Amino acid sequence: MSLLNQFIQAKNQGRKWTMLTAYDAPTAELLENAGIDLILVGDSLGMVLLGYPSTREVTMDEMIHHAKAARRGARHSLIVGDLPLKGIEKGPRQALASARRFIKEAHLDAVKLEWGKDAVEIMKLFSKHRIPVMGHVGLTPQTVKGRDGFKVRGREALCAMKIFMAAKTFEANGAFSVVLECIPKAVASIITGRLKIPTIGIGAGPACDGQVLVFQDLAGIFKKFHPRFVKRYADLDRVMRRAVESYKQDVLSGKFPKNEHSFSMKTAEFDLFLKGACV
Ligand code: KIV
């Protein structure tokens, strides 16, 4: 059975799924070797790696460039490509072309689509063309303007109901899974219980069928913001900074490079070279 089918059929089997982001080959390889179930080439790429102020600036070409790298690093994993705003904003036809690029050019298995104004039409087209889609509801970063918008969604009953309906609509239109981002855990628990497809939570509590985090958040590499839902498992930023500072110190003090980092040549060849160089 394909990995995608195993994942789809895994609901209610008491197994939790793990997903992490990767935008490059070494990270994807690390996640695959560590047994992470799904890899997401997220449009968080824009903020985490490309230095944009939000995810809204990321282009489809940039996503494909990184998706190809992730696939080169993880040949066997289930990899999902995140449809960026610039890849869908012109409507369903553009969204279909973008999704096909992830699958045909980067050899990914599925795409992720944030809930938005064209989501239903896009889903209908994807379903017709058998594109596997993971939905994304709750806090949807592509529709957030400015840092103040990064708040919990669904704390009021009406908003919670809209999120629930969006998740149901994704399911009804063929999504194989839905990401629930930054919503109260009680709402996530009800949505997870009412959907037949697995939910993947980020800031949505423990009841979801799986969890996702941005790798650079988990590893302590991206430290511009620290959302409450992120658990840092390492402080790689500090480790890397120390390594770079030590390198600088060693170069300045002459401790690096040493003999073991240098190459030699035969004396006779060097003498010849010296004669030539001194003419
Ligand atoms: O872009 C991303 O990394 C995401 C996850 C946070 C779900 O959408």
PDB file of C-alpha atoms and ligand atoms in Angstrom:
ATOM      1  CA  MET A   1       0.000   0.000   0.000  1.00  0.00           C
ATOM      2  CA  SER A   2       1.350   3.495  -0.807  1.00  0.00           C
ATOM      3  CA  LEU A   3       2.455   5.750   2.045  1.00  0.00           C
ATOM      4  CA  LEU A   4      -0.347   8.134   1.159  1.00  0.00           C
ATOM      5  CA  ASN A   5      -2.962   5.386   1.448  1.00  0.00           C
ATOM      6  CA  GLN A   6      -1.497   4.141   4.725  1.00  0.00           C
ATOM      7  CA  PHE A   7      -1.798   7.661   6.081  1.00  0.00           C
ATOM      8  CA  ILE A   8      -5.359   8.138   4.806  1.00  0.00           C
ATOM      9  CA  GLN A   9      -6.507   4.839   6.315  1.00  0.00           C
ATOM     10  CA  ALA A  10      -4.776   5.386   9.643  1.00  0.00           C
ATOM     11  CA  LYS A  11      -7.517   7.396  11.310  1.00  0.00           C
ATOM     12  CA  ASN A  12      -8.741   5.883  14.589  1.00  0.00           C
ATOM     13  CA  GLN A  13      -5.928   3.335  14.784  1.00  0.00           C
ATOM     14  CA  GLY A  14      -4.478   5.036  17.819  1.00  0.00           C
ATOM     15  CA  ARG A  15      -1.307   5.980  15.970  1.00  0.00           C
ATOM     16  CA  LYS A  16      -0.017   9.549  15.945  1.00  0.00           C
ATOM     17  CA  TRP A  17       1.580  10.948  12.796  1.00  0.00           C
ATOM     18  CA  THR A  18       4.566  13.256  12.654  1.00  0.00           C
ATOM     19  CA  MET A  19       5.182  15.896  10.030  1.00  0.00           C
ATOM     20  CA  LEU A  20       8.011  18.463   9.843  1.00  0.00           C
ATOM     21  CA  THR A  21       9.028  21.025   7.265  1.00  0.00           C
ATOM     22  CA  ALA A  22      12.106  20.713   5.059  1.00  0.00           C
ATOM     23  CA  TYR A  23      13.200  23.065   2.301  1.00  0.00           C
ATOM     24  CA  ASP A  24      16.510  21.444   1.378  1.00  0.00           C
ATOM     25  CA  ALA A  25      18.100  18.068   0.733  1.00  0.00           C
ATOM     26  CA  PRO A  26      20.099  17.568   3.969  1.00  0.00           C
ATOM     27  CA  THR A  27      17.139  18.434   6.204  1.00  0.00           C
ATOM     28  CA  ALA A  28      14.784  16.200   4.210  1.00  0.00           C
ATOM     29  CA  GLU A  29      17.329  13.370   4.438  1.00  0.00           C
ATOM     30  CA  LEU A  30      17.627  13.880   8.196  1.00  0.00           C
ATOM     31  CA  LEU A  31      13.846  13.729   8.628  1.00  0.00           C
ATOM     32  CA  GLU A  32      13.528  10.632   6.449  1.00  0.00           C
ATOM     33  CA  ASN A  33      16.290   8.843   8.368  1.00  0.00           C
ATOM     34  CA  ALA A  34      14.713   9.872  11.689  1.00  0.00           C
ATOM     35  CA  GLY A  35      11.433   8.225  10.657  1.00  0.00           C
ATOM     36  CA  ILE A  36       9.280  11.351  10.323  1.00  0.00           C
ATOM     37  CA  ASP A  37       6.109  10.273   8.488  1.00  0.00           C
ATOM     38  CA  LEU A  38       5.428  13.295   6.294  1.00  0.00           C
ATOM     39  CA  ILE A  39       7.628  16.123   5.056  1.00  0.00           C
ATOM     40  CA  LEU A  40       6.107  19.496   4.245  1.00  0.00           C
ATOM     41  CA  VAL A  41       7.827  21.908   1.893  1.00  0.00           C
ATOM     42  CA  GLY A  42       5.977  24.769   3.567  1.00  0.00           C
ATOM     43  CA  ASP A  43       5.668  28.320   2.306  1.00  0.00           C
ATOM     44  CA  SER A  44       7.124  29.200   5.740  1.00  0.00           C
ATOM     45  CA  LEU A  45      10.237  28.895   3.550  1.00  0.00           C
ATOM     46  CA  GLY A  46       9.691  32.593   2.819  1.00  0.00           C
ATOM     47  CA  MET A  47      10.173  33.719   6.411  1.00  0.00           C
ATOM     48  CA  VAL A  48      12.493  31.019   7.678  1.00  0.00           C
ATOM     49  CA  LEU A  49      15.010  30.804   4.833  1.00  0.00           C
ATOM     50  CA  LEU A  50      14.415  33.528   2.266  1.00  0.00           C
ATOM     51  CA  GLY A  51      14.163  36.513   4.623  1.00  0.00           C
ATOM     52  CA  TYR A  52      10.746  37.760   3.469  1.00  0.00           C
ATOM     53  CA  PRO A  53       8.527  39.505   6.047  1.00  0.00           C
ATOM     54  CA  SER A  54       5.728  36.941   5.531  1.00  0.00           C
ATOM     55  CA  THR A  55       4.820  33.828   3.549  1.00  0.00           C
ATOM     56  CA  ARG A  56       2.879  35.941   1.029  1.00  0.00           C
ATOM     57  CA  GLU A  57       5.959  36.934  -1.005  1.00  0.00           C
ATOM     58  CA  VAL A  58       7.081  33.382  -1.864  1.00  0.00           C
ATOM     59  CA  THR A  59       6.860  32.554  -5.573  1.00  0.00           C
ATOM     60  CA  MET A  60       5.982  29.241  -7.145  1.00  0.00           C
ATOM     61  CA  ASP A  61       9.454  29.068  -8.761  1.00  0.00           C
ATOM     62  CA  GLU A  62      11.051  29.374  -5.316  1.00  0.00           C
ATOM     63  CA  MET A  63       8.789  26.631  -3.944  1.00  0.00           C
ATOM     64  CA  ILE A  64       9.679  24.309  -6.825  1.00  0.00           C
ATOM     65  CA  HIS A  65      13.411  24.965  -6.419  1.00  0.00           C
ATOM     66  CA  HIS A  66      13.204  23.924  -2.748  1.00  0.00           C
ATOM     67  CA  ALA A  67      10.729  21.099  -3.337  1.00  0.00           C
ATOM     68  CA  LYS A  68      13.147  19.501  -5.813  1.00  0.00           C
ATOM     69  CA  ALA A  69      15.949  19.761  -3.253  1.00  0.00           C
ATOM     70  CA  ALA A  70      13.776  18.150  -0.549  1.00  0.00           C
ATOM     71  CA  ARG A  71      12.890  15.285  -2.897  1.00  0.00           C
ATOM     72  CA  ARG A  72      16.574  14.746  -3.735  1.00  0.00           C
ATOM     73  CA  GLY A  73      17.239  14.365   0.007  1.00  0.00           C
ATOM     74  CA  ALA A  74      14.267  12.126   0.836  1.00  0.00           C
ATOM     75  CA  ARG A  75      13.570   9.706  -2.000  1.00  0.00           C
ATOM     76  CA  HIS A  76      11.074   7.539  -0.112  1.00  0.00           C
ATOM     77  CA  SER A  77       9.115   9.948   2.090  1.00  0.00           C
ATOM     78  CA  LEU A  78       5.616  11.266   1.623  1.00  0.00           C
ATOM     79  CA  ILE A  79       6.317  14.905   0.689  1.00  0.00           C
ATOM     80  CA  VAL A  80       3.639  17.604   0.536  1.00  0.00           C
ATOM     81  CA  GLY A  81       4.179  20.885  -1.345  1.00  0.00           C
ATOM     82  CA  ASP A  82       2.544  23.979   0.105  1.00  0.00           C
ATOM     83  CA  LEU A  83       0.726  26.062  -2.516  1.00  0.00           C
ATOM     84  CA  PRO A  84       1.937  29.634  -1.941  1.00  0.00           C
ATOM     85  CA  LEU A  85      -0.367  32.625  -2.342  1.00  0.00           C
ATOM     86  CA  LYS A  86       1.414  33.664  -5.548  1.00  0.00           C
ATOM     87  CA  GLY A  87       0.725  30.216  -6.987  1.00  0.00           C
ATOM     88  CA  ILE A  88      -3.054  30.377  -6.498  1.00  0.00           C
ATOM     89  CA  GLU A  89      -4.095  34.050  -6.379  1.00  0.00           C
ATOM     90  CA  LYS A  90      -5.179  34.143 -10.033  1.00  0.00           C
ATOM     91  CA  GLY A  91      -7.763  31.438  -9.424  1.00  0.00           C
ATOM     92  CA  PRO A  92      -8.398  27.700  -9.799  1.00  0.00           C
ATOM     93  CA  ARG A  93      -6.673  27.241 -13.195  1.00  0.00           C
ATOM     94  CA  GLN A  94      -3.460  28.760 -11.888  1.00  0.00           C
ATOM     95  CA  ALA A  95      -3.762  26.650  -8.706  1.00  0.00           C
ATOM     96  CA  LEU A  96      -4.068  23.498 -10.825  1.00  0.00           C
ATOM     97  CA  ALA A  97      -0.988  24.418 -12.878  1.00  0.00           C
ATOM     98  CA  SER A  98       0.956  25.090  -9.645  1.00  0.00           C
ATOM     99  CA  ALA A  99      -0.114  21.795  -8.081  1.00  0.00           C
ATOM    100  CA  ARG A 100       0.918  19.935 -11.222  1.00  0.00           C
ATOM    101  CA  ARG A 101       4.355  21.547 -11.049  1.00  0.00           C
ATOM    102  CA  PHE A 102       4.869  20.145  -7.529  1.00  0.00           C
ATOM    103  CA  ILE A 103       3.921  16.682  -8.703  1.00  0.00           C
ATOM    104  CA  LYS A 104       5.487  16.593 -12.192  1.00  0.00           C
ATOM    105  CA  GLU A 105       8.617  18.757 -11.773  1.00  0.00           C
ATOM    106  CA  ALA A 106       9.492  18.108  -8.120  1.00  0.00           C
ATOM    107  CA  HIS A 107       8.008  14.595  -7.837  1.00  0.00           C
ATOM    108  CA  LEU A 108       6.095  15.385  -4.643  1.00  0.00           C
ATOM    109  CA  ASP A 109       3.139  13.258  -3.544  1.00  0.00           C
ATOM    110  CA  ALA A 110       0.545  15.884  -2.638  1.00  0.00           C
ATOM    111  CA  VAL A 111      -0.127  19.591  -2.157  1.00  0.00           C
ATOM    112  CA  LYS A 112      -1.422  21.678   0.737  1.00  0.00           C
ATOM    113  CA  LEU A 113      -4.018  24.406   0.276  1.00  0.00           C
ATOM    114  CA  GLU A 114      -4.955  27.073   2.827  1.00  0.00           C
ATOM    115  CA  TRP A 115      -8.628  27.889   3.279  1.00  0.00           C
ATOM    116  CA  GLY A 116      -9.503  31.041   1.283  1.00  0.00           C
ATOM    117  CA  LYS A 117     -11.966  32.598  -1.107  1.00  0.00           C
ATOM    118  CA  ASP A 118     -11.386  30.183  -4.026  1.00  0.00           C
ATOM    119  CA  ALA A 119     -10.744  27.075  -1.932  1.00  0.00           C
ATOM    120  CA  VAL A 120     -13.940  25.240  -2.905  1.00  0.00           C
ATOM    121  CA  GLU A 121     -13.510  25.863  -6.640  1.00  0.00           C
ATOM    122  CA  ILE A 122      -9.858  24.889  -6.446  1.00  0.00           C
ATOM    123  CA  MET A 123     -10.739  21.701  -4.548  1.00  0.00           C
ATOM    124  CA  LYS A 124     -13.328  20.740  -7.176  1.00  0.00           C
ATOM    125  CA  LEU A 125     -10.747  21.123  -9.932  1.00  0.00           C
ATOM    126  CA  PHE A 126      -8.118  19.204  -7.959  1.00  0.00           C
ATOM    127  CA  SER A 127     -10.577  16.424  -7.295  1.00  0.00           C
ATOM    128  CA  LYS A 128     -11.387  16.191 -11.041  1.00  0.00           C
ATOM    129  CA  HIS A 129      -7.667  15.942 -11.816  1.00  0.00           C
ATOM    130  CA  ARG A 130      -6.943  13.546  -8.917  1.00  0.00           C
ATOM    131  CA  ILE A 131      -4.490  15.829  -7.135  1.00  0.00           C
ATOM    132  CA  PRO A 132      -4.091  14.693  -3.500  1.00  0.00           C
ATOM    133  CA  VAL A 133      -4.718  17.687  -1.241  1.00  0.00           C
ATOM    134  CA  MET A 134      -4.137  18.454   2.409  1.00  0.00           C
ATOM    135  CA  GLY A 135      -6.362  21.330   3.589  1.00  0.00           C
ATOM    136  CA  HIS A 136      -5.290  23.977   6.095  1.00  0.00           C
ATOM    137  CA  VAL A 137      -7.745  25.821   8.381  1.00  0.00           C
ATOM    138  CA  GLY A 138      -7.702  28.008  11.503  1.00  0.00           C
ATOM    139  CA  LEU A 139      -4.828  30.465  11.364  1.00  0.00           C
ATOM    140  CA  THR A 140      -3.995  30.622   7.657  1.00  0.00           C
ATOM    141  CA  PRO A 141      -0.805  32.725   7.319  1.00  0.00           C
ATOM    142  CA  GLN A 142      -1.458  33.671   3.666  1.00  0.00           C
ATOM    143  CA  THR A 143      -4.430  35.798   4.727  1.00  0.00           C
ATOM    144  CA  VAL A 144      -2.702  37.407   7.715  1.00  0.00           C
ATOM    145  CA  LYS A 145      -1.479  40.970   7.218  1.00  0.00           C
ATOM    146  CA  GLY A 146       1.173  42.120   9.709  1.00  0.00           C
ATOM    147  CA  ARG A 147       2.506  40.324  12.778  1.00  0.00           C
ATOM    148  CA  ASP A 148      -0.510  41.296  14.919  1.00  0.00           C
ATOM    149  CA  GLY A 149      -2.694  38.944  12.883  1.00  0.00           C
ATOM    150  CA  PHE A 150      -0.844  35.853  14.142  1.00  0.00           C
ATOM    151  CA  LYS A 151      -3.391  35.114  16.880  1.00  0.00           C
ATOM    152  CA  VAL A 152      -5.398  32.111  17.967  1.00  0.00           C
ATOM    153  CA  ARG A 153      -8.493  31.580  15.811  1.00  0.00           C
ATOM    154  CA  GLY A 154     -11.812  30.088  16.917  1.00  0.00           C
ATOM    155  CA  ARG A 155     -12.048  31.305  20.482  1.00  0.00           C
ATOM    156  CA  GLU A 156     -15.565  32.591  19.762  1.00  0.00           C
ATOM    157  CA  ALA A 157     -18.289  30.055  18.893  1.00  0.00           C
ATOM    158  CA  LEU A 158     -19.053  31.606  15.489  1.00  0.00           C
ATOM    159  CA  CYS A 159     -15.426  31.609  14.417  1.00  0.00           C
ATOM    160  CA  ALA A 160     -14.954  28.040  15.739  1.00  0.00           C
ATOM    161  CA  MET A 161     -17.994  27.000  13.690  1.00  0.00           C
ATOM    162  CA  LYS A 162     -16.531  28.588  10.530  1.00  0.00           C
ATOM    163  CA  ILE A 163     -13.289  26.672  11.051  1.00  0.00           C
ATOM    164  CA  PHE A 164     -15.237  23.455  11.606  1.00  0.00           C
ATOM    165  CA  MET A 165     -17.233  24.069   8.395  1.00  0.00           C
ATOM    166  CA  ALA A 166     -14.064  24.842   6.430  1.00  0.00           C
ATOM    167  CA  ALA A 167     -12.519  21.547   7.587  1.00  0.00           C
ATOM    168  CA  LYS A 168     -15.723  19.666   6.672  1.00  0.00           C
ATOM    169  CA  THR A 169     -15.767  21.375   3.270  1.00  0.00           C
ATOM    170  CA  PHE A 170     -12.201  20.283   2.597  1.00  0.00           C
ATOM    171  CA  GLU A 171     -13.180  16.725   3.494  1.00  0.00           C
ATOM    172  CA  ALA A 172     -16.335  16.820   1.373  1.00  0.00           C
ATOM    173  CA  ASN A 173     -14.276  17.973  -1.607  1.00  0.00           C
ATOM    174  CA  GLY A 174     -11.736  15.187  -1.420  1.00  0.00           C
ATOM    175  CA  ALA A 175      -8.949  16.407   0.877  1.00  0.00           C
ATOM    176  CA  PHE A 176      -7.022  13.456   2.373  1.00  0.00           C
ATOM    177  CA  SER A 177      -6.109  15.364   5.558  1.00  0.00           C
ATOM    178  CA  VAL A 178      -6.454  18.799   7.166  1.00  0.00           C
ATOM    179  CA  VAL A 179      -3.964  20.929   9.079  1.00  0.00           C
ATOM    180  CA  LEU A 180      -5.519  22.696  12.080  1.00  0.00           C
ATOM    181  CA  GLU A 181      -3.416  25.722  12.978  1.00  0.00           C
ATOM    182  CA  CYS A 182      -3.588  27.726  16.184  1.00  0.00           C
ATOM    183  CA  ILE A 183      -7.085  26.946  17.432  1.00  0.00           C
ATOM    184  CA  PRO A 184      -8.319  25.991  20.922  1.00  0.00           C
ATOM    185  CA  LYS A 185      -7.594  22.350  21.730  1.00  0.00           C
ATOM    186  CA  ALA A 186     -11.267  21.679  22.490  1.00  0.00           C
ATOM    187  CA  VAL A 187     -12.288  22.846  19.008  1.00  0.00           C
ATOM    188  CA  ALA A 188      -9.515  20.760  17.427  1.00  0.00           C
ATOM    189  CA  SER A 189     -10.673  17.745  19.389  1.00  0.00           C
ATOM    190  CA  ILE A 190     -14.258  18.083  18.101  1.00  0.00           C
ATOM    191  CA  ILE A 191     -13.090  18.608  14.506  1.00  0.00           C
ATOM    192  CA  THR A 192     -10.781  15.591  14.753  1.00  0.00           C
ATOM    193  CA  GLY A 193     -13.611  13.473  16.127  1.00  0.00           C
ATOM    194  CA  ARG A 194     -16.073  14.560  13.433  1.00  0.00           C
ATOM    195  CA  LEU A 195     -13.830  14.154  10.390  1.00  0.00           C
ATOM    196  CA  LYS A 196     -13.132  10.843   8.701  1.00  0.00           C
ATOM    197  CA  ILE A 197      -9.785  12.118   7.413  1.00  0.00           C
ATOM    198  CA  PRO A 198      -6.763  12.619   9.714  1.00  0.00           C
ATOM    199  CA  THR A 199      -6.070  16.039  11.213  1.00  0.00           C
ATOM    200  CA  ILE A 200      -2.550  17.392  11.686  1.00  0.00           C
ATOM    201  CA  GLY A 201      -2.256  20.017  14.405  1.00  0.00           C
ATOM    202  CA  ILE A 202       0.054  22.940  14.960  1.00  0.00           C
ATOM    203  CA  GLY A 203      -0.950  24.864  18.052  1.00  0.00           C
ATOM    204  CA  ALA A 204      -4.156  22.832  18.139  1.00  0.00           C
ATOM    205  CA  GLY A 205      -3.567  20.575  21.139  1.00  0.00           C
ATOM    206  CA  PRO A 206      -2.989  16.850  21.575  1.00  0.00           C
ATOM    207  CA  ALA A 207      -6.236  15.411  20.185  1.00  0.00           C
ATOM    208  CA  CYS A 208      -5.220  15.792  16.524  1.00  0.00           C
ATOM    209  CA  ASP A 209      -4.236  12.649  14.612  1.00  0.00           C
ATOM    210  CA  GLY A 210      -0.781  14.075  14.005  1.00  0.00           C
ATOM    211  CA  GLN A 211       1.429  17.070  14.714  1.00  0.00           C
ATOM    212  CA  VAL A 212       3.500  19.372  12.535  1.00  0.00           C
ATOM    213  CA  LEU A 213       6.196  21.915  13.365  1.00  0.00           C
ATOM    214  CA  VAL A 214       8.598  24.014  11.359  1.00  0.00           C
ATOM    215  CA  PHE A 215      11.970  22.260  11.609  1.00  0.00           C
ATOM    216  CA  GLN A 216      13.888  25.507  12.228  1.00  0.00           C
ATOM    217  CA  ASP A 217      11.565  26.314  15.178  1.00  0.00           C
ATOM    218  CA  LEU A 218      12.029  22.885  16.741  1.00  0.00           C
ATOM    219  CA  ALA A 219      15.804  22.998  16.270  1.00  0.00           C
ATOM    220  CA  GLY A 220      16.168  26.571  17.577  1.00  0.00           C
ATOM    221  CA  ILE A 221      17.552  27.934  14.308  1.00  0.00           C
ATOM    222  CA  PHE A 222      14.788  30.464  13.569  1.00  0.00           C
ATOM    223  CA  LYS A 223      14.374  32.657  16.628  1.00  0.00           C
ATOM    224  CA  LYS A 224      12.674  35.815  15.357  1.00  0.00           C
ATOM    225  CA  PHE A 225       9.391  34.743  16.957  1.00  0.00           C
ATOM    226  CA  HIS A 226       8.616  32.080  19.509  1.00  0.00           C
ATOM    227  CA  PRO A 227       4.943  31.131  19.216  1.00  0.00           C
ATOM    228  CA  ARG A 228       3.539  29.455  22.332  1.00  0.00           C
ATOM    229  CA  PHE A 229       2.881  26.233  20.423  1.00  0.00           C
ATOM    230  CA  VAL A 230       6.534  25.716  19.478  1.00  0.00           C
ATOM    231  CA  LYS A 231       8.604  23.387  21.618  1.00  0.00           C
ATOM    232  CA  ARG A 232      12.331  23.937  21.089  1.00  0.00           C
ATOM    233  CA  TYR A 233      14.199  20.661  21.197  1.00  0.00           C
ATOM    234  CA  ALA A 234      17.637  22.180  20.584  1.00  0.00           C
ATOM    235  CA  ASP A 235      19.430  25.505  20.433  1.00  0.00           C
ATOM    236  CA  LEU A 236      21.276  25.047  17.161  1.00  0.00           C
ATOM    237  CA  ASP A 237      21.507  28.788  16.603  1.00  0.00           C
ATOM    238  CA  ARG A 238      23.770  29.040  19.655  1.00  0.00           C
ATOM    239  CA  VAL A 239      25.781  25.986  18.657  1.00  0.00           C
ATOM    240  CA  MET A 240      26.301  27.365  15.123  1.00  0.00           C
ATOM    241  CA  ARG A 241      27.191  30.850  16.368  1.00  0.00           C
ATOM    242  CA  ARG A 242      29.806  29.409  18.731  1.00  0.00           C
ATOM    243  CA  ALA A 243      31.293  27.383  15.885  1.00  0.00           C
ATOM    244  CA  VAL A 244      31.522  30.473  13.661  1.00  0.00           C
ATOM    245  CA  GLU A 245      33.050  32.585  16.454  1.00  0.00           C
ATOM    246  CA  SER A 246      35.625  29.866  17.203  1.00  0.00           C
ATOM    247  CA  TYR A 247      36.533  29.686  13.519  1.00  0.00           C
ATOM    248  CA  LYS A 248      37.110  33.443  13.451  1.00  0.00           C
ATOM    249  CA  GLN A 249      39.246  33.307  16.611  1.00  0.00           C
ATOM    250  CA  ASP A 250      41.328  30.455  15.204  1.00  0.00           C
ATOM    251  CA  VAL A 251      41.981  32.265  11.914  1.00  0.00           C
ATOM    252  CA  LEU A 252      42.960  35.468  13.721  1.00  0.00           C
ATOM    253  CA  SER A 253      45.238  33.651  16.162  1.00  0.00           C
ATOM    254  CA  GLY A 254      46.799  31.333  13.560  1.00  0.00           C
ATOM    255  CA  LYS A 255      45.337  28.171  15.106  1.00  0.00           C
ATOM    256  CA  PHE A 256      43.605  27.367  11.815  1.00  0.00           C
ATOM    257  CA  PRO A 257      44.558  26.013   9.350  1.00  0.00           C
ATOM    258  CA  LYS A 258      47.199  23.606  10.732  1.00  0.00           C
ATOM    259  CA  ASN A 259      49.324  21.005   8.952  1.00  0.00           C
ATOM    260  CA  GLU A 260      46.508  18.482   9.013  1.00  0.00           C
ATOM    261  CA  HIS A 261      44.289  20.865   7.020  1.00  0.00           C
ATOM    262  CA  SER A 262      46.980  21.626   4.406  1.00  0.00           C
ATOM    263  CA  PHE A 263      48.419  19.821   1.367  1.00  0.00           C
ATOM    264  CA  SER A 264      52.064  19.138   0.558  1.00  0.00           C
ATOM    265  CA  MET A 265      54.006  18.481  -2.686  1.00  0.00           C
ATOM    266  CA  LYS A 266      57.281  16.721  -3.573  1.00  0.00           C
ATOM    267  CA  THR A 267      60.372  18.856  -2.920  1.00  0.00           C
ATOM    268  CA  ALA A 268      61.651  18.344  -6.491  1.00  0.00           C
ATOM    269  CA  GLU A 269      58.366  19.632  -7.937  1.00  0.00           C
ATOM    270  CA  PHE A 270      58.376  22.553  -5.552  1.00  0.00           C
ATOM    271  CA  ASP A 271      61.967  23.445  -6.524  1.00  0.00           C
ATOM    272  CA  LEU A 272      60.984  23.451 -10.196  1.00  0.00           C
ATOM    273  CA  PHE A 273      57.967  25.598  -9.427  1.00  0.00           C
ATOM    274  CA  LEU A 274      60.167  27.963  -7.391  1.00  0.00           C
ATOM    275  CA  LYS A 275      62.612  28.353 -10.273  1.00  0.00           C
ATOM    276  CA  GLY A 276      59.762  29.165 -12.659  1.00  0.00           C
ATOM    277  CA  ALA A 277      58.085  31.525 -10.259  1.00  0.00           C
ATOM    278  CA  CYS A 278      61.306  33.424  -9.549  1.00  0.00           C
ATOM    279  CA  VAL A 279      62.240  34.145 -13.195  1.00  0.00           C
TER     280      VAL A 279
HETATM  281  O1  KIV B   1       4.262  26.692   5.746  1.00  0.00           O
HETATM  282  C1  KIV B   1       4.265  25.937   6.735  1.00  0.00           C
HETATM  283  O2  KIV B   1       5.316  25.589   7.286  1.00  0.00           O
HETATM  284  C2  KIV B   1       2.977  25.459   7.221  1.00  0.00           C
HETATM  285  C3  KIV B   1       2.967  24.691   8.506  1.00  0.00           C
HETATM  286  C4  KIV B   1       3.196  25.591   9.644  1.00  0.00           C
HETATM  287  C5  KIV B   1       1.730  23.898   8.656  1.00  0.00           C
HETATM  288  O3  KIV B   1       1.987  25.705   6.618  1.00  0.00           O
END
